[in-house]
Coordinates of C-alpha atoms in Angstrom, one line a residue:
M1423 CA 37.0 -52.9 66.1
S1424 CA 34.1 -51.7 68.4
D1425 CA 30.0 -51.1 67.2
M1426 CA 29.8 -47.8 66.6
I1427 CA 26.1 -48.7 65.3
K1428 CA 24.3 -52.0 66.4
I1429 CA 21.1 -52.0 65.0
D1430 CA 18.8 -55.8 66.7
S1431 CA 15.6 -56.4 65.5
L1432 CA 14.5 -53.3 64.7
E1433 CA 10.5 -53.0 63.6
V1434 CA 8.8 -49.6 62.6
E1435 CA 5.6 -49.2 61.2
F1436 CA 3.2 -46.8 59.8
H1437 CA 0.0 -45.9 60.8
V1438 CA -1.9 -44.8 58.1
H1439 CA -5.7 -44.2 57.3
G1440 CA -6.9 -46.9 60.1
Q1441 CA -4.2 -49.4 58.4
I1442 CA -0.8 -50.5 59.9
V1443 CA 2.2 -50.8 57.4
K1444 CA 5.3 -52.6 58.6
A1445 CA 7.8 -51.1 56.8
V1446 CA 11.0 -52.9 59.0
K1447 CA 10.6 -56.2 59.9
G1448 CA 13.1 -57.5 62.6
V1449 CA 16.1 -56.3 60.8
S1450 CA 19.7 -56.5 63.1
F1451 CA 23.3 -55.1 61.4
R1452 CA 25.9 -52.9 62.7
I1453 CA 27.9 -50.3 61.7
P1454 CA 31.6 -50.6 63.0
A1455 CA 33.8 -47.4 63.4
K1456 CA 35.5 -46.0 60.9
K1457 CA 34.0 -48.4 57.7
T1458 CA 31.5 -48.5 55.8
V1459 CA 28.4 -50.1 55.6
A1460 CA 26.7 -50.0 52.6
L1461 CA 22.5 -50.4 52.9
V1462 CA 21.0 -52.1 49.7
G1463 CA 17.5 -52.5 48.1
E1464 CA 15.4 -51.1 46.0
S1465 CA 12.9 -48.2 47.0
G1466 CA 10.3 -49.0 49.4
S1467 CA 12.8 -51.9 51.0
G1468 CA 13.1 -49.7 54.0
K1469 CA 16.6 -48.2 53.8
S1470 CA 15.6 -44.7 54.3
V1471 CA 12.8 -45.7 57.4
I1472 CA 16.1 -47.2 59.2
A1473 CA 18.1 -44.2 58.7
R1474 CA 15.6 -41.8 60.1
S1475 CA 15.1 -44.0 62.5
I1476 CA 18.9 -43.8 63.8
M1477 CA 18.1 -39.5 63.0
G1478 CA 15.2 -39.6 65.2
I1479 CA 13.0 -38.1 62.0
L1480 CA 10.4 -40.5 61.7
P1481 CA 7.3 -38.8 60.5
K1482 CA 4.3 -38.6 62.9
S1483 CA 2.8 -41.9 61.1
A1484 CA 5.4 -43.8 61.9
R1485 CA 6.6 -45.2 65.3
I1486 CA 9.3 -47.7 66.0
T1487 CA 7.4 -50.6 67.7
A1488 CA 10.3 -52.9 68.7
G1489 CA 14.5 -53.2 68.8
E1490 CA 16.9 -51.2 69.6
I1491 CA 19.1 -48.4 67.7
M1492 CA 22.6 -48.9 70.3
F1493 CA 24.9 -45.9 69.9
N1494 CA 28.2 -46.0 71.3
D1495 CA 30.0 -42.8 70.4
P1496 CA 33.6 -42.6 70.4
G1497 CA 33.7 -39.2 71.3
G1498 CA 31.6 -39.5 74.3
D1499 CA 32.0 -40.7 78.1
G1500 CA 32.0 -44.8 77.1
T1501 CA 28.2 -44.7 77.5
V1502 CA 25.6 -46.7 75.3
I1503 CA 22.6 -44.9 73.8
D1504 CA 19.4 -46.5 72.7
L1505 CA 18.6 -43.8 70.3
A1506 CA 14.9 -45.6 69.7
S1507 CA 14.3 -45.1 73.4
V1508 CA 15.6 -41.4 73.3
P1509 CA 12.5 -38.7 73.1
V1510 CA 13.5 -37.4 69.5
D1511 CA 12.5 -34.1 70.6
G1512 CA 15.0 -34.1 73.7
A1513 CA 18.1 -32.1 74.3
Q1514 CA 20.3 -35.2 74.4
M1515 CA 18.8 -36.4 70.6
R1516 CA 18.7 -32.8 69.5
Q1517 CA 22.6 -32.9 70.5
I1518 CA 23.1 -36.2 68.9
R1519 CA 21.3 -35.0 65.6
G1520 CA 23.7 -33.0 63.4
G1521 CA 26.6 -32.9 66.4
R1522 CA 27.4 -36.7 66.2
I1523 CA 25.5 -38.5 63.4
S1524 CA 24.4 -36.4 60.2
I1525 CA 22.6 -37.2 57.4
I1526 CA 23.5 -36.6 53.3
F1527 CA 19.9 -36.5 51.2
Q1528 CA 19.1 -37.4 47.8
E1529 CA 17.8 -34.3 46.3
P1530 CA 19.7 -31.8 47.6
M1531 CA 18.0 -29.0 46.0
T1532 CA 14.6 -29.9 47.9
S1533 CA 17.2 -30.3 51.4
L1534 CA 19.1 -26.6 51.3
S1535 CA 16.7 -23.3 52.0
Q1536 CA 16.6 -21.3 48.5
L1537 CA 16.5 -17.8 50.7
H1538 CA 19.5 -18.4 52.5
T1539 CA 23.0 -18.2 51.7
V1540 CA 25.1 -21.6 51.5
G1541 CA 27.6 -20.0 54.5
D1542 CA 24.4 -19.4 56.7
Q1543 CA 23.6 -22.6 56.3
I1544 CA 26.5 -24.1 57.4
S1545 CA 26.8 -21.9 60.2
E1546 CA 23.3 -22.8 61.4
A1547 CA 24.4 -26.1 61.8
L1548 CA 27.8 -25.1 63.4
H1549 CA 26.7 -22.7 65.4
L1550 CA 23.6 -24.9 66.9
H1551 CA 26.0 -27.7 68.3
R1552 CA 29.4 -25.7 69.2
D1553 CA 29.9 -22.7 71.2
I1554 CA 32.0 -20.7 68.6
S1555 CA 32.4 -17.1 67.8
P1556 CA 30.7 -15.7 64.8
S1557 CA 34.2 -15.2 63.5
A1558 CA 35.8 -18.1 63.9
G1559 CA 32.4 -19.9 62.7
L1560 CA 32.9 -18.2 59.3
E1561 CA 36.7 -19.1 59.0
V1562 CA 35.6 -23.2 59.9
V1563 CA 32.6 -22.8 57.0
E1564 CA 35.2 -21.7 55.1
T1565 CA 37.5 -24.4 55.7
M1566 CA 34.7 -26.7 55.3
L1567 CA 33.5 -25.4 51.9
S1568 CA 37.4 -25.9 50.8
T1569 CA 37.5 -29.6 51.7
A1570 CA 34.4 -30.3 50.5
G1571 CA 35.9 -29.1 47.2
F1572 CA 34.5 -25.8 45.9
P1573 CA 37.0 -23.9 44.0
D1574 CA 36.4 -20.8 45.4
P1575 CA 35.0 -21.0 48.9
K1576 CA 34.6 -17.8 49.8
K1577 CA 32.8 -17.0 46.8
A1578 CA 30.6 -20.7 47.6
M1579 CA 29.9 -18.8 51.1
K1580 CA 27.8 -15.9 49.9
S1581 CA 25.7 -17.8 46.8
Y1582 CA 22.2 -19.3 47.1
P1583 CA 21.8 -23.0 46.5
F1584 CA 20.2 -22.0 43.0
E1585 CA 23.2 -20.4 41.3
L1586 CA 24.7 -24.0 42.4
S1587 CA 25.2 -27.0 39.7
G1588 CA 23.5 -30.4 41.4
G1589 CA 27.0 -31.6 42.5
L1590 CA 28.1 -28.1 44.3
N1591 CA 25.0 -28.5 45.8
Q1592 CA 26.0 -31.6 47.1
R1593 CA 29.0 -30.7 48.4
A1594 CA 27.2 -28.2 50.1
M1595 CA 25.4 -30.8 51.5
I1596 CA 28.1 -32.4 53.0
A1597 CA 30.0 -29.8 54.0
M1598 CA 27.0 -28.8 56.2
A1599 CA 26.6 -32.6 57.6
L1600 CA 30.2 -32.6 58.3
V1601 CA 31.2 -28.9 59.8
C1602 CA 30.8 -30.6 63.7
Q1603 CA 32.7 -33.7 62.3
P1604 CA 30.5 -36.1 63.6
A1605 CA 30.8 -39.7 64.2
L1606 CA 28.9 -41.5 62.0
L1607 CA 27.4 -40.3 58.2
I1608 CA 24.1 -41.8 57.0
A1609 CA 24.7 -41.0 52.4
D1610 CA 21.0 -41.1 51.5
E1611 CA 21.5 -41.7 47.7
P1612 CA 24.0 -39.3 47.4
T1613 CA 24.9 -39.6 43.9
T1614 CA 21.7 -41.5 42.5
A1615 CA 20.8 -37.8 40.3
L1616 CA 24.4 -37.1 39.2
D1617 CA 26.4 -37.4 36.6
V1618 CA 28.9 -40.6 37.1
S1619 CA 32.4 -38.4 36.7
I1620 CA 30.7 -36.0 39.1
Q1621 CA 29.2 -38.9 41.0
A1622 CA 32.9 -40.0 41.4
V1623 CA 34.1 -37.3 42.5
I1624 CA 31.4 -37.3 45.8
L1625 CA 32.2 -40.6 46.3
K1626 CA 36.2 -39.8 46.4
L1627 CA 35.6 -36.8 48.7
I1628 CA 33.3 -39.1 51.2
R1629 CA 35.7 -41.3 51.3
D1630 CA 38.8 -39.0 51.6
I1631 CA 37.1 -36.9 54.6
Q1632 CA 36.3 -40.0 55.8
A1633 CA 40.4 -41.3 56.6
E1634 CA 40.8 -37.7 57.5
L1635 CA 38.0 -37.5 60.2
G1636 CA 38.1 -41.2 61.3
M1637 CA 34.4 -41.5 61.0
A1638 CA 32.1 -44.4 60.4
V1639 CA 29.6 -44.5 56.8
L1640 CA 26.2 -45.5 56.3
M1641 CA 26.1 -45.5 52.6
I1642 CA 21.9 -45.9 51.4
T1643 CA 21.6 -47.2 47.8
H1644 CA 20.5 -49.4 45.5
D1645 CA 23.6 -49.6 42.8
L1646 CA 25.8 -51.8 43.6
G1647 CA 28.4 -50.4 41.3
V1648 CA 28.7 -47.3 43.9
V1649 CA 28.8 -50.7 46.6
A1650 CA 31.6 -52.3 45.0
N1651 CA 33.4 -49.7 45.7
V1652 CA 33.0 -47.7 48.9
A1653 CA 31.6 -50.5 51.3
D1654 CA 33.2 -52.4 53.5
E1655 CA 30.4 -54.3 55.0
V1656 CA 26.6 -54.9 52.6
V1657 CA 23.1 -55.4 53.8
V1658 CA 20.7 -56.1 51.6
L1659 CA 17.3 -55.3 52.3
Y1660 CA 13.8 -56.3 50.9
H1661 CA 10.7 -55.7 51.5
G1662 CA 11.6 -54.3 55.5
K1663 CA 13.7 -57.9 55.9
V1664 CA 17.9 -58.7 55.6
M1665 CA 17.7 -61.1 52.8
E1666 CA 21.6 -61.2 53.3
S1667 CA 24.1 -59.3 54.4
G1668 CA 28.2 -59.5 55.6
P1669 CA 31.6 -58.7 54.1
V1670 CA 31.8 -56.9 50.8
E1671 CA 33.7 -59.7 49.3
D1672 CA 31.4 -62.2 50.3
I1673 CA 28.2 -60.1 48.8
F1674 CA 30.0 -60.2 44.8
Q1675 CA 32.4 -63.2 44.8
K1676 CA 29.6 -65.2 47.2
P1677 CA 25.9 -63.8 46.6
E1678 CA 23.4 -66.3 47.9
H1679 CA 20.2 -65.6 47.9
P1680 CA 18.4 -65.0 45.3
Y1681 CA 16.9 -61.6 45.4
L1682 CA 20.6 -60.3 45.6
Q1683 CA 21.3 -62.5 42.3
A1684 CA 18.7 -60.9 40.5
L1685 CA 20.1 -57.0 41.9
L1686 CA 23.2 -58.3 39.7
A1687 CA 21.7 -59.2 36.7
A1688 CA 19.6 -56.4 36.6
I1689 CA 22.8 -54.2 36.4
P1690 CA 23.6 -52.9 32.8
N1691 CA 27.2 -53.2 31.8
F1692 CA 29.5 -53.1 29.1
D1693 CA 30.8 -56.7 29.2
M1694 CA 27.2 -57.6 27.4
K1695 CA 26.8 -60.2 24.4
P1696 CA 25.2 -59.1 21.6
G1697 CA 21.1 -59.8 21.9
E1698 CA 21.9 -60.2 25.6
R1699 CA 19.4 -59.3 28.0
L1700 CA 18.9 -57.6 31.7
T1701 CA 16.9 -59.6 33.9
P1702 CA 14.5 -57.5 35.8
I1703 CA 13.1 -59.0 39.6
R1704 CA 9.6 -58.8 38.2
E1705 CA 8.7 -59.4 34.2
I1706 CA 6.6 -56.7 32.5
S1707 CA 3.9 -58.8 30.5
H1708 CA 2.8 -56.7 27.4
R1709 CA 0.6 -56.6 24.1
S1710 CA 0.4 -54.8 21.2
G1711 CA -3.2 -54.1 20.0
P1712 CA -4.8 -53.7 16.7
L1713 CA -5.2 -49.6 17.0
I1714 CA -1.6 -49.3 17.9
G1715 CA -0.2 -51.0 14.3
D1716 CA -3.2 -49.4 12.9
N1717 CA -1.5 -45.9 10.9
D1718 CA -4.2 -43.8 9.2
S1719 CA -3.6 -41.0 7.5
D1720 CA -3.5 -38.7 9.8
T1721 CA -0.8 -40.0 12.5
G1722 CA 0.8 -42.7 10.5
P1723 CA 4.7 -42.4 11.0
S1724 CA 7.1 -41.4 8.0
A1725 CA 7.5 -43.2 5.0
V1726 CA 11.4 -43.5 5.0
A1727 CA 13.2 -46.2 4.8
N1728 CA 14.3 -48.2 7.9
G1729 CA 18.2 -47.0 8.0
A1730 CA 17.5 -43.4 6.1
P1731 CA 18.1 -40.3 7.3
L1732 CA 14.5 -38.9 9.5
L1733 CA 15.6 -35.8 11.1
T1734 CA 19.4 -33.9 10.3
L1735 CA 20.8 -31.4 12.7
S1736 CA 22.9 -29.1 10.6
G1737 CA 25.0 -26.1 12.7
L1738 CA 23.0 -25.4 15.6
T1739 CA 23.7 -22.7 17.9
K1740 CA 22.6 -22.0 21.2
T1741 CA 23.6 -19.2 24.1
Y1742 CA 21.8 -18.4 26.4
T1743 CA 21.7 -14.9 28.0
T1744 CA 21.4 -14.3 32.0
R1745 CA 21.0 -10.5 33.2
K1746 CA 22.8 -10.1 37.1
Q1747 CA 20.7 -7.7 38.0
N1748 CA 17.9 -7.6 41.4
L1749 CA 16.5 -5.2 43.6
F1750 CA 19.6 -4.0 45.0
T1751 CA 22.7 -4.5 42.9
S1752 CA 22.7 -5.0 38.7
G1753 CA 25.8 -6.0 36.0
P1754 CA 25.8 -6.8 32.5
P1755 CA 24.3 -9.7 31.6
S1756 CA 26.5 -13.5 31.0
H1757 CA 26.3 -15.4 28.1
T1758 CA 26.2 -19.0 28.0
K1759 CA 27.0 -21.2 24.7
A1760 CA 24.8 -24.4 25.2
V1761 CA 24.8 -26.1 21.6
A1762 CA 28.2 -24.6 19.9
G1763 CA 28.3 -25.4 16.3
L1764 CA 26.4 -29.4 16.2
D1765 CA 25.8 -32.1 13.3
L1766 CA 23.8 -34.8 13.9
E1767 CA 21.8 -37.4 12.0
I1768 CA 18.9 -39.5 13.1
R1769 CA 18.0 -42.5 11.2
K1770 CA 14.6 -44.3 10.8
G1771 CA 14.3 -47.0 13.1
E1772 CA 17.2 -47.0 15.2
C1773 CA 18.2 -45.9 18.8
L1774 CA 20.4 -43.1 18.6
G1775 CA 21.7 -42.3 22.3
L1776 CA 23.3 -39.2 22.9
V1777 CA 25.5 -38.8 26.0
G1778 CA 26.9 -36.3 28.2
E1779 CA 27.3 -34.8 31.4
S1780 CA 25.3 -32.0 32.9
G1781 CA 26.0 -29.0 30.9
C1782 CA 27.1 -30.5 27.4
G1783 CA 24.0 -29.1 26.0
K1784 CA 21.8 -31.9 25.5
S1785 CA 18.7 -30.9 26.6
S1786 CA 18.7 -28.0 25.1
V1787 CA 19.1 -30.2 21.4
S1788 CA 16.0 -32.3 22.1
K1789 CA 13.8 -28.6 23.2
M1790 CA 15.3 -27.6 19.8
I1791 CA 13.6 -30.4 17.7
M1792 CA 10.6 -30.1 19.8
R1793 CA 10.6 -26.5 19.1
A1794 CA 10.3 -25.3 22.8
I1795 CA 13.6 -23.2 22.3
T1796 CA 14.5 -21.5 18.8
P1797 CA 18.2 -21.9 18.5
D1798 CA 20.7 -18.8 17.1
E1799 CA 21.4 -20.5 14.1
G1800 CA 21.5 -23.9 12.1
T1801 CA 19.2 -26.0 10.5
I1802 CA 16.7 -28.8 11.8
T1803 CA 15.6 -30.7 8.2
L1804 CA 12.9 -33.8 8.9
H1805 CA 13.1 -35.7 5.5
D1806 CA 9.8 -37.5 4.1
R1807 CA 9.5 -40.1 1.5
D1808 CA 8.6 -37.2 -1.4
S1809 CA 10.0 -33.9 0.2
D1810 CA 12.1 -32.5 2.6
T1811 CA 10.9 -29.9 5.9
D1812 CA 12.3 -27.2 7.6
V1813 CA 11.2 -28.0 10.9
L1814 CA 12.4 -24.0 12.0
A1815 CA 10.2 -22.6 9.3
L1816 CA 7.1 -24.2 10.6
D1817 CA 4.3 -22.3 12.2
G1818 CA 0.6 -22.3 13.1
D1819 CA -1.3 -25.9 11.9
A1820 CA 2.4 -27.0 9.7
L1821 CA 3.7 -26.8 13.4
T1822 CA 1.3 -28.3 14.9
D1823 CA 1.2 -31.3 13.3
Y1824 CA 4.8 -31.4 13.5
R1825 CA 4.1 -32.1 16.6
K1826 CA 2.4 -35.3 16.6
R1827 CA 5.3 -36.4 14.6
V1828 CA 7.5 -35.9 17.6
Q1829 CA 6.8 -36.8 21.1
M1830 CA 9.2 -36.6 24.4
I1831 CA 9.2 -38.7 28.0
F1832 CA 10.7 -36.7 30.5
Q1833 CA 13.0 -37.4 33.4
D1834 CA 10.8 -37.2 36.4
P1835 CA 7.8 -39.1 36.1
V1836 CA 6.4 -37.6 38.9
K1837 CA 6.5 -34.0 37.4
S1838 CA 6.0 -34.6 34.4
L1839 CA 2.3 -36.4 35.1
S1840 CA -0.1 -33.9 36.5
P1841 CA -1.5 -35.4 39.8
R1842 CA -5.1 -33.8 39.1
M1843 CA -5.9 -35.9 36.6
T1844 CA -6.6 -39.5 35.6
V1845 CA -4.2 -42.6 34.0
I1846 CA -7.0 -42.3 31.3
D1847 CA -7.2 -38.1 31.0
I1848 CA -3.4 -38.1 31.0
I1849 CA -3.1 -40.3 28.0
R1850 CA -6.3 -38.9 26.3
E1851 CA -4.5 -35.5 27.0
P1852 CA -2.7 -35.4 23.6
L1853 CA -5.3 -37.2 21.6
V1854 CA -8.4 -34.3 22.7
I1855 CA -5.2 -31.6 21.9
H1856 CA -4.6 -32.9 18.2
G1857 CA -8.9 -33.6 17.7
I1858 CA -8.2 -37.3 17.2
G1859 CA -10.9 -39.7 17.3
T1860 CA -13.8 -40.1 18.9
R1861 CA -14.2 -40.1 22.5
R1862 CA -15.0 -44.1 22.6
Q1863 CA -12.4 -44.5 20.1
Q1864 CA -10.0 -42.6 21.7
A1865 CA -11.1 -44.9 25.1
D1866 CA -10.5 -48.2 23.1
L1867 CA -6.6 -46.6 22.0
V1868 CA -5.8 -46.0 25.8
Q1869 CA -6.9 -49.5 26.8
Q1870 CA -4.4 -51.0 24.3
L1871 CA -2.0 -48.6 24.8
M1872 CA -1.4 -49.4 28.6
Q1873 CA -1.6 -52.8 27.8
L1874 CA 1.6 -52.4 25.4
V1875 CA 3.3 -50.9 28.2
G1876 CA 2.1 -53.8 30.5
L1877 CA -0.5 -52.2 32.9
D1878 CA -3.3 -52.8 34.0
I1879 CA -6.5 -51.4 32.6
R1880 CA -8.3 -51.8 35.9
F1881 CA -5.9 -48.8 36.6
L1882 CA -7.6 -46.6 34.4
N1883 CA -9.2 -44.5 36.9
R1884 CA -6.2 -43.6 39.4
Y1885 CA -4.2 -41.1 39.7
P1886 CA -0.4 -40.7 39.4
H1887 CA 0.1 -40.9 43.4
S1888 CA -1.3 -44.6 43.1
F1889 CA 1.6 -45.8 40.9
S1890 CA 5.7 -46.7 41.5
G1891 CA 8.2 -44.8 40.0
G1892 CA 8.3 -47.2 36.9
Q1893 CA 4.6 -47.4 36.4
R1894 CA 4.3 -43.4 36.2
Q1895 CA 7.4 -43.7 33.8
R1896 CA 5.7 -46.8 31.3
I1897 CA 2.2 -43.9 31.8
G1898 CA 4.1 -41.5 30.2
L1899 CA 5.8 -43.5 27.6
A1900 CA 2.1 -44.7 26.6
R1901 CA 0.9 -40.8 26.4
A1902 CA 3.7 -40.3 24.3
L1903 CA 3.0 -43.2 21.9
A1904 CA -0.8 -42.1 21.7
L1905 CA 0.0 -40.1 18.8
K1906 CA 1.9 -42.8 17.2
P1907 CA 5.2 -40.6 16.3
D1908 CA 7.9 -40.5 14.1
L1909 CA 10.5 -39.8 16.8
L1910 CA 10.4 -40.6 20.3
I1911 CA 13.0 -38.5 22.4
C1912 CA 13.3 -40.0 25.8
D1913 CA 15.6 -37.2 28.1
E1914 CA 16.9 -39.5 31.1
P1915 CA 13.6 -41.7 31.4
V1916 CA 15.3 -44.4 34.2
S1917 CA 17.9 -41.9 35.5
A1918 CA 15.3 -42.2 39.2
L1919 CA 15.1 -45.6 38.6
D1920 CA 15.7 -48.1 41.1
V1921 CA 18.0 -50.6 38.9
S1922 CA 15.3 -54.1 38.8
I1923 CA 12.9 -51.5 37.4
Q1924 CA 15.5 -50.2 35.5
A1925 CA 15.8 -53.1 33.7
Q1926 CA 12.1 -53.8 33.3
V1927 CA 11.5 -49.8 31.7
L1928 CA 15.0 -50.5 29.5
N1929 CA 14.0 -53.8 28.4
L1930 CA 10.5 -52.5 27.8
F1931 CA 11.7 -49.6 25.5
K1932 CA 13.5 -52.4 23.3
D1933 CA 10.4 -54.5 22.7
L1934 CA 9.1 -51.9 21.8
Q1935 CA 11.7 -50.3 19.7
K1936 CA 11.0 -54.2 17.5
D1937 CA 7.6 -54.1 17.6
L1938 CA 6.8 -50.4 16.9
D1939 CA 9.8 -50.5 14.3
L1940 CA 10.0 -46.9 16.2
T1941 CA 12.6 -44.3 16.6
Y1942 CA 14.7 -43.3 19.5
L1943 CA 16.4 -40.3 20.4
F1944 CA 17.6 -41.7 24.1
V1945 CA 19.3 -38.7 25.9
S1946 CA 21.4 -39.9 29.1
H1947 CA 24.6 -39.4 31.2
N1948 CA 25.0 -43.1 32.5
L1949 CA 26.9 -45.2 29.5
A1950 CA 26.2 -48.5 30.7
V1951 CA 22.4 -47.9 30.0
V1952 CA 23.0 -46.4 27.0
D1953 CA 25.6 -49.5 25.6
Y1954 CA 22.6 -51.5 26.4
V1955 CA 19.6 -49.5 24.6
S1956 CA 21.4 -47.8 21.8
D1957 CA 22.5 -49.1 17.8
R1958 CA 24.5 -45.8 17.5
I1959 CA 25.6 -43.6 20.3
A1960 CA 26.7 -39.8 19.8
V1961 CA 28.9 -38.8 22.7
M1962 CA 28.7 -35.1 23.5
S1963 CA 30.8 -32.3 25.4
A1964 CA 30.6 -28.3 25.8
G1965 CA 27.9 -28.3 22.6
R1966 CA 29.6 -30.3 20.5
I1967 CA 29.3 -34.0 19.1
V1968 CA 33.1 -35.0 20.4
E1969 CA 32.5 -38.8 18.6
I1970 CA 30.1 -40.7 17.5
A1971 CA 30.2 -44.6 16.4
P1972 CA 27.8 -47.7 16.0
R1973 CA 27.5 -49.3 20.1
E1974 CA 29.6 -52.0 19.6
V1975 CA 32.5 -49.9 18.0
L1976 CA 32.5 -46.8 20.3
F1977 CA 32.9 -49.0 23.8
K1978 CA 35.0 -51.6 22.0
N1979 CA 37.8 -49.0 21.2
P1980 CA 37.1 -45.1 22.0
A1981 CA 38.8 -42.4 20.7
H1982 CA 38.2 -39.2 22.0
H1983 CA 40.0 -38.3 25.6
Y1984 CA 36.2 -37.8 27.0
T1985 CA 34.7 -40.4 26.0
R1986 CA 38.0 -43.2 27.8
R1987 CA 37.1 -40.6 31.1
L1988 CA 33.5 -41.1 31.2
M1989 CA 33.9 -44.6 30.9
A1990 CA 36.7 -44.9 33.6
A1991 CA 34.0 -43.3 35.5
V1992 CA 30.6 -46.1 35.2
P1993 CA 31.3 -48.0 38.6
Y1994 CA 31.3 -51.6 38.1
P1995 CA 30.2 -54.4 40.6
D1996 CA 33.1 -55.8 40.5
L1997 CA 35.6 -56.1 42.6
D1998 CA 38.3 -56.1 40.5
R1999 CA 37.4 -53.3 38.4
K2000 CA 37.2 -50.5 41.1
L2001 CA 37.3 -46.9 40.2
D2002 CA 40.5 -45.1 39.4
F2003 CA 39.4 -42.1 41.8
D2004 CA 42.5 -40.1 40.9
L2005 CA 41.3 -39.9 37.1
F2006 CA 39.3 -36.9 38.9
T2007 CA 39.8 -33.3 39.5
G2008 CA 37.7 -31.3 41.8
S2009 CA 34.9 -31.1 38.9
G2010 CA 34.8 -34.3 37.6
T2011 CA 36.2 -35.3 33.9
S2012 CA 38.6 -31.5 32.6
G2013 CA 36.8 -29.3 30.3
P2014 CA 37.6 -28.8 26.4
A2015 CA 40.4 -26.5 27.3
D2016 CA 42.2 -29.1 29.1
W2017 CA 42.0 -32.1 26.9
P2018 CA 45.0 -33.0 25.6
A2019 CA 45.9 -32.8 22.0
P2020 CA 44.8 -32.8 19.2
Y2021 CA 41.6 -33.1 21.0
T2022 CA 42.1 -29.6 22.4
I2023 CA 39.2 -27.0 21.8
R2024 CA 40.1 -23.1 21.7
S2025 CA 38.6 -20.3 20.2
D2026 CA 40.8 -19.6 18.1
Q2027 CA 41.5 -23.7 16.8
P2028 CA 39.5 -25.0 14.2
M2029 CA 38.0 -28.9 14.9
A2030 CA 37.3 -31.2 12.2
Q2031 CA 35.0 -34.9 12.1
L2032 CA 38.0 -37.2 11.7
D2033 CA 36.8 -41.0 10.1
L2034 CA 37.5 -43.6 12.0
G2035 CA 35.9 -46.0 9.3
E2036 CA 33.2 -48.7 10.2
G2037 CA 30.6 -45.1 10.8
H2038 CA 33.1 -44.3 13.8
Y2039 CA 33.9 -40.0 13.5
V2040 CA 35.9 -38.5 16.8
L2041 CA 36.6 -33.8 16.9
A2042 CA 40.2 -33.7 16.4
A2043 CA 42.2 -31.0 14.8
P2044 CA 42.4 -30.9 11.0
G2045 CA 45.3 -33.3 10.1
T2046 CA 45.6 -35.5 12.8
Q2047 CA 46.4 -38.9 12.1
P2048 CA 44.3 -41.9 13.1
E2049 CA 47.3 -44.0 14.9
A2050 CA 48.0 -40.5 16.8
L2051 CA 44.4 -41.2 18.9
F2052 CA 45.2 -44.5 20.0
P2053 CA 47.9 -44.1 22.4

């Protein structure tokens, strides 16, 4: 089969502040026609730079200094074009870019204009490259949206990106990239921020459209589970160089380079043995200090014994109301029930994993615990040795004291750290707000917190932009630990990180839980990650806990239909355990009303938590026999 793209000895360098940074160093590989090539590596390895070189959209500070990018367009006149030498602003490159070679970016919300409808944005891409009437163009766009899996293409054309979910926004990006039927699609981390079930839907969509249009795909990712399920050939990058390349079978069955072997060892999976640790490429060296374990009366943890309930949530309900009105139109408000009668118990010293798809209510539960939002109904009780505290009744100084005891780590380390504050000020801020210690004592504690999370104290006067994603997340962890909280809520803390950096941070979480006797509520949509860090796992859907059990019990014998579907959506870095894409509907997993009996949830049907033993509970119709749950 002929090569559509052949990259030979490509070199790209950046000129920044008078210095030269070589991002791509003599890279060579090919993209065969109608095949999928996966470009794999950590952040900073040069993957996106190569993609932007092909598209001719490198930033002004970057330049191609050597090498060729030969493009043999199967729809052209047979002329092979060197994209590295074509003027990026010329007519020829503008015709190729978007017309014959398209790209899907990692974050659709920043790639799509929020001021224009989805239909207008896709139409613009179409009319730039094809001479077609407006009416015919609208038909083509509607057909493309239907192909991309939109349940109502006509409605989608009139929708704005902020009105759509992350998965639908990514489908809109795919429709825009494919509306001109390109010969090559570059997918730059297209599923990193998506739930595993929506990820499976998007991967299936790309695969199906590839087969229909006969196009080639360059899949850029750091997830080797995705690679195993979509790639024909694999190219492994490290610091701008190719470490290993070849057919996907050779890469997974006979990995030879130590870097590739290390990447495979850094991926959490359900087959890990008790006590087995992930092996990050670069270990974090951390140590505690005397001030870390010194718990005074103002900031000390609860005296509740390990294993006893620390926080109890009972009957929590939260409904959001959205008013459908703007300058030109108005309508009745819509109501969305995010949490529906949720009961949950968090025990002292455990890591409780809370897992589910986006929109299931996980973050709403976290915010209610933090008292950032107030539930419509229900109670939240904090247990102490001598008394219980009604969290929802707290106000004034009592609420301030409660917030010392419950801290949060956020999903995006970039957005959660102020770019205008140095690291020392970021970590000191909770101490300053709560008036804890003198300035000298605060500085000493900050230094010990930096060492606790494995960061050099010489970096205290740097700003967040000077750090990698994993380092920023560790700064956020240090800030959360400054008040020595009883409970640490971790809201998707590793979803934005590479697998190797993810392994570092997950190992750190486990070590600190053991060393400092911490209690975690670990919120995530990645079941493999939750399986690695958690003691118990609660599975959430449609605002309810549908199954809860100890980690080893849940994944050995999942009872609920939804749990089994989530597990089936986790991509394994194993060619013998590929995803069954036919399991997933256009919206990922099916909704509660579509679940088979006895799991079906309807407004007129009561549900009950069925006790299966060993701390294993599943939401099912009352009177259901346990044997009916295991076909």
